[in-house]
Amino acid sequence: VCTNPIFSVFFLISIFINSSILFIIFNVDFIGIILLLVYVGAIAVLFLFIIMMINMKKIENNSNTYLLISITIFFFFFFILFFFFLIFI
């Protein structure tokens, strides 16, 4: 988990770029370029600008409640998918 919000926006930009590259590899060039222009060019830069303007510092989180909730949700969906495949396959 990244505690610096600026690094989080940089990782979000890298995810947008990677998904755009995947669209371009699958010969859907228009969607890939639009994804780059709209999401990386406008939305992610806007997020970065807003975070830098409000001067957010590091997020201090010492509890593991989010980790426990996410693990519980993961196992719940995993067992649902597992039993679904057992029933129908």
JSON list of C-alpha atoms in Angstrom, two decimals:
[
{"chain": "A", "resi": 1, "resn": "VAL", "atom": "CA", "xyz": [0.00, 0.00, 0.00]},
{"chain": "A", "resi": 2, "resn": "CYS", "atom": "CA", "xyz": [1.42, 3.33, -1.04]},
{"chain": "A", "resi": 3, "resn": "THR", "atom": "CA", "xyz": [1.24, 6.00, 1.65]},
{"chain": "A", "resi": 4, "resn": "ASN", "atom": "CA", "xyz": [2.19, 8.92, -0.59]},
{"chain": "A", "resi": 5, "resn": "PRO", "atom": "CA", "xyz": [-0.79, 10.07, -2.70]},
{"chain": "A", "resi": 6, "resn": "ILE", "atom": "CA", "xyz": [1.44, 11.46, -5.47]},
{"chain": "A", "resi": 7, "resn": "PHE", "atom": "CA", "xyz": [2.99, 8.03, -5.99]},
{"chain": "A", "resi": 8, "resn": "SER", "atom": "CA", "xyz": [-0.52, 6.57, -6.12]},
{"chain": "A", "resi": 9, "resn": "VAL", "atom": "CA", "xyz": [-1.39, 8.91, -8.99]},
{"chain": "A", "resi": 10, "resn": "PHE", "atom": "CA", "xyz": [1.84, 7.94, -10.77]},
{"chain": "A", "resi": 11, "resn": "PHE", "atom": "CA", "xyz": [0.89, 4.26, -10.45]},
{"chain": "A", "resi": 12, "resn": "LEU", "atom": "CA", "xyz": [-2.60, 5.11, -11.76]},
{"chain": "A", "resi": 13, "resn": "ILE", "atom": "CA", "xyz": [-1.00, 6.80, -14.78]},
{"chain": "A", "resi": 14, "resn": "SER", "atom": "CA", "xyz": [1.17, 3.72, -15.38]},
{"chain": "A", "resi": 15, "resn": "ILE", "atom": "CA", "xyz": [-1.94, 1.49, -15.25]},
{"chain": "A", "resi": 16, "resn": "PHE", "atom": "CA", "xyz": [-3.68, 3.72, -17.82]},
{"chain": "A", "resi": 17, "resn": "ILE", "atom": "CA", "xyz": [-0.62, 3.59, -20.09]},
{"chain": "A", "resi": 18, "resn": "ASN", "atom": "CA", "xyz": [-0.36, -0.21, -19.78]},
{"chain": "A", "resi": 19, "resn": "SER", "atom": "CA", "xyz": [-4.03, -0.72, -20.59]},
{"chain": "A", "resi": 20, "resn": "SER", "atom": "CA", "xyz": [-3.67, 1.61, -23.57]},
{"chain": "A", "resi": 21, "resn": "ILE", "atom": "CA", "xyz": [-0.70, -0.42, -24.80]},
{"chain": "A", "resi": 22, "resn": "LEU", "atom": "CA", "xyz": [-2.79, -3.60, -24.47]},
{"chain": "A", "resi": 23, "resn": "PHE", "atom": "CA", "xyz": [-5.54, -2.08, -26.60]},
{"chain": "A", "resi": 24, "resn": "ILE", "atom": "CA", "xyz": [-2.98, -1.06, -29.23]},
{"chain": "A", "resi": 25, "resn": "ILE", "atom": "CA", "xyz": [-1.47, -4.57, -29.22]},
{"chain": "A", "resi": 26, "resn": "PHE", "atom": "CA", "xyz": [-4.96, -6.05, -29.81]},
{"chain": "A", "resi": 27, "resn": "ASN", "atom": "CA", "xyz": [-5.38, -3.76, -32.88]},
{"chain": "A", "resi": 28, "resn": "VAL", "atom": "CA", "xyz": [-7.95, -1.49, -31.26]},
{"chain": "A", "resi": 29, "resn": "ASP", "atom": "CA", "xyz": [-5.81, 1.57, -31.91]},
{"chain": "A", "resi": 30, "resn": "PHE", "atom": "CA", "xyz": [-8.56, 4.17, -31.60]},
{"chain": "A", "resi": 31, "resn": "ILE", "atom": "CA", "xyz": [-9.60, 3.07, -28.10]},
{"chain": "A", "resi": 32, "resn": "GLY", "atom": "CA", "xyz": [-5.95, 2.89, -27.02]},
{"chain": "A", "resi": 33, "resn": "ILE", "atom": "CA", "xyz": [-5.16, 6.42, -28.21]},
{"chain": "A", "resi": 34, "resn": "ILE", "atom": "CA", "xyz": [-8.39, 7.82, -26.75]},
{"chain": "A", "resi": 35, "resn": "LEU", "atom": "CA", "xyz": [-7.55, 6.15, -23.43]},
{"chain": "A", "resi": 36, "resn": "LEU", "atom": "CA", "xyz": [-4.16, 7.83, -23.48]},
{"chain": "A", "resi": 37, "resn": "LEU", "atom": "CA", "xyz": [-5.55, 11.23, -24.39]},
{"chain": "A", "resi": 38, "resn": "VAL", "atom": "CA", "xyz": [-8.54, 11.26, -22.07]},
{"chain": "A", "resi": 39, "resn": "TYR", "atom": "CA", "xyz": [-7.36, 9.39, -18.99]},
{"chain": "A", "resi": 40, "resn": "VAL", "atom": "CA", "xyz": [-3.63, 10.08, -18.90]},
{"chain": "A", "resi": 41, "resn": "GLY", "atom": "CA", "xyz": [-3.80, 13.47, -20.56]},
{"chain": "A", "resi": 42, "resn": "ALA", "atom": "CA", "xyz": [-6.69, 14.91, -18.64]},
{"chain": "A", "resi": 43, "resn": "ILE", "atom": "CA", "xyz": [-8.00, 12.97, -15.67]},
{"chain": "A", "resi": 44, "resn": "ALA", "atom": "CA", "xyz": [-4.72, 11.70, -14.18]},
{"chain": "A", "resi": 45, "resn": "VAL", "atom": "CA", "xyz": [-3.04, 15.09, -14.63]},
{"chain": "A", "resi": 46, "resn": "LEU", "atom": "CA", "xyz": [-6.05, 16.70, -12.96]},
{"chain": "A", "resi": 47, "resn": "PHE", "atom": "CA", "xyz": [-5.74, 14.27, -10.02]},
{"chain": "A", "resi": 48, "resn": "LEU", "atom": "CA", "xyz": [-2.05, 15.06, -9.74]},
{"chain": "A", "resi": 49, "resn": "PHE", "atom": "CA", "xyz": [-2.69, 18.80, -9.89]},
{"chain": "A", "resi": 50, "resn": "ILE", "atom": "CA", "xyz": [-5.40, 18.63, -7.20]},
{"chain": "A", "resi": 51, "resn": "ILE", "atom": "CA", "xyz": [-3.24, 16.53, -4.87]},
{"chain": "A", "resi": 52, "resn": "MET", "atom": "CA", "xyz": [-0.33, 18.94, -5.27]},
{"chain": "A", "resi": 53, "resn": "MET", "atom": "CA", "xyz": [-2.60, 21.97, -4.73]},
{"chain": "A", "resi": 54, "resn": "ILE", "atom": "CA", "xyz": [-4.17, 20.74, -1.48]},
{"chain": "A", "resi": 55, "resn": "ASN", "atom": "CA", "xyz": [-0.71, 19.71, -0.24]},
{"chain": "A", "resi": 56, "resn": "MET", "atom": "CA", "xyz": [-1.57, 16.26, 1.09]},
{"chain": "A", "resi": 57, "resn": "LYS", "atom": "CA", "xyz": [1.06, 14.58, 3.19]},
{"chain": "A", "resi": 58, "resn": "LYS", "atom": "CA", "xyz": [1.64, 10.90, 3.85]},
{"chain": "A", "resi": 59, "resn": "ILE", "atom": "CA", "xyz": [-1.32, 8.91, 5.05]},
{"chain": "A", "resi": 60, "resn": "GLU", "atom": "CA", "xyz": [-0.74, 7.37, 8.45]},
{"chain": "A", "resi": 61, "resn": "ASN", "atom": "CA", "xyz": [-2.59, 4.07, 8.77]},
{"chain": "A", "resi": 62, "resn": "ASN", "atom": "CA", "xyz": [-1.58, 1.69, 11.52]},
{"chain": "A", "resi": 63, "resn": "SER", "atom": "CA", "xyz": [-4.60, -0.58, 11.54]},
{"chain": "A", "resi": 64, "resn": "ASN", "atom": "CA", "xyz": [-5.05, -3.77, 9.57]},
{"chain": "A", "resi": 65, "resn": "THR", "atom": "CA", "xyz": [-8.83, -3.49, 9.24]},
{"chain": "A", "resi": 66, "resn": "TYR", "atom": "CA", "xyz": [-8.70, -2.85, 5.49]},
{"chain": "A", "resi": 67, "resn": "LEU", "atom": "CA", "xyz": [-6.46, -5.87, 5.02]},
{"chain": "A", "resi": 68, "resn": "LEU", "atom": "CA", "xyz": [-8.85, -8.10, 6.96]},
{"chain": "A", "resi": 69, "resn": "ILE", "atom": "CA", "xyz": [-11.87, -6.81, 5.03]},
{"chain": "A", "resi": 70, "resn": "SER", "atom": "CA", "xyz": [-10.17, -7.31, 1.65]},
{"chain": "A", "resi": 71, "resn": "ILE", "atom": "CA", "xyz": [-9.02, -10.85, 2.54]},
{"chain": "A", "resi": 72, "resn": "THR", "atom": "CA", "xyz": [-12.55, -11.73, 3.69]},
{"chain": "A", "resi": 73, "resn": "ILE", "atom": "CA", "xyz": [-14.09, -10.41, 0.47]},
{"chain": "A", "resi": 74, "resn": "PHE", "atom": "CA", "xyz": [-11.48, -12.24, -1.60]},
{"chain": "A", "resi": 75, "resn": "PHE", "atom": "CA", "xyz": [-12.19, -15.59, 0.04]},
{"chain": "A", "resi": 76, "resn": "PHE", "atom": "CA", "xyz": [-15.94, -15.03, -0.22]},
{"chain": "A", "resi": 77, "resn": "PHE", "atom": "CA", "xyz": [-15.75, -14.49, -4.00]},
{"chain": "A", "resi": 78, "resn": "PHE", "atom": "CA", "xyz": [-13.20, -17.27, -4.38]},
{"chain": "A", "resi": 79, "resn": "PHE", "atom": "CA", "xyz": [-15.51, -19.81, -2.71]},
{"chain": "A", "resi": 80, "resn": "ILE", "atom": "CA", "xyz": [-18.47, -18.59, -4.75]},
{"chain": "A", "resi": 81, "resn": "LEU", "atom": "CA", "xyz": [-16.53, -19.12, -7.98]},
{"chain": "A", "resi": 82, "resn": "PHE", "atom": "CA", "xyz": [-15.15, -22.44, -6.77]},
{"chain": "A", "resi": 83, "resn": "PHE", "atom": "CA", "xyz": [-18.57, -23.86, -5.91]},
{"chain": "A", "resi": 84, "resn": "PHE", "atom": "CA", "xyz": [-20.04, -22.46, -9.12]},
{"chain": "A", "resi": 85, "resn": "PHE", "atom": "CA", "xyz": [-17.49, -24.38, -11.17]},
{"chain": "A", "resi": 86, "resn": "LEU", "atom": "CA", "xyz": [-18.06, -27.52, -9.08]},
{"chain": "A", "resi": 87, "resn": "ILE", "atom": "CA", "xyz": [-21.79, -27.40, -9.70]},
{"chain": "A", "resi": 88, "resn": "PHE", "atom": "CA", "xyz": [-21.79, -26.59, -13.41]},
{"chain": "A", "resi": 89, "resn": "ILE", "atom": "CA", "xyz": [-18.70, -28.47, -14.59]}
]
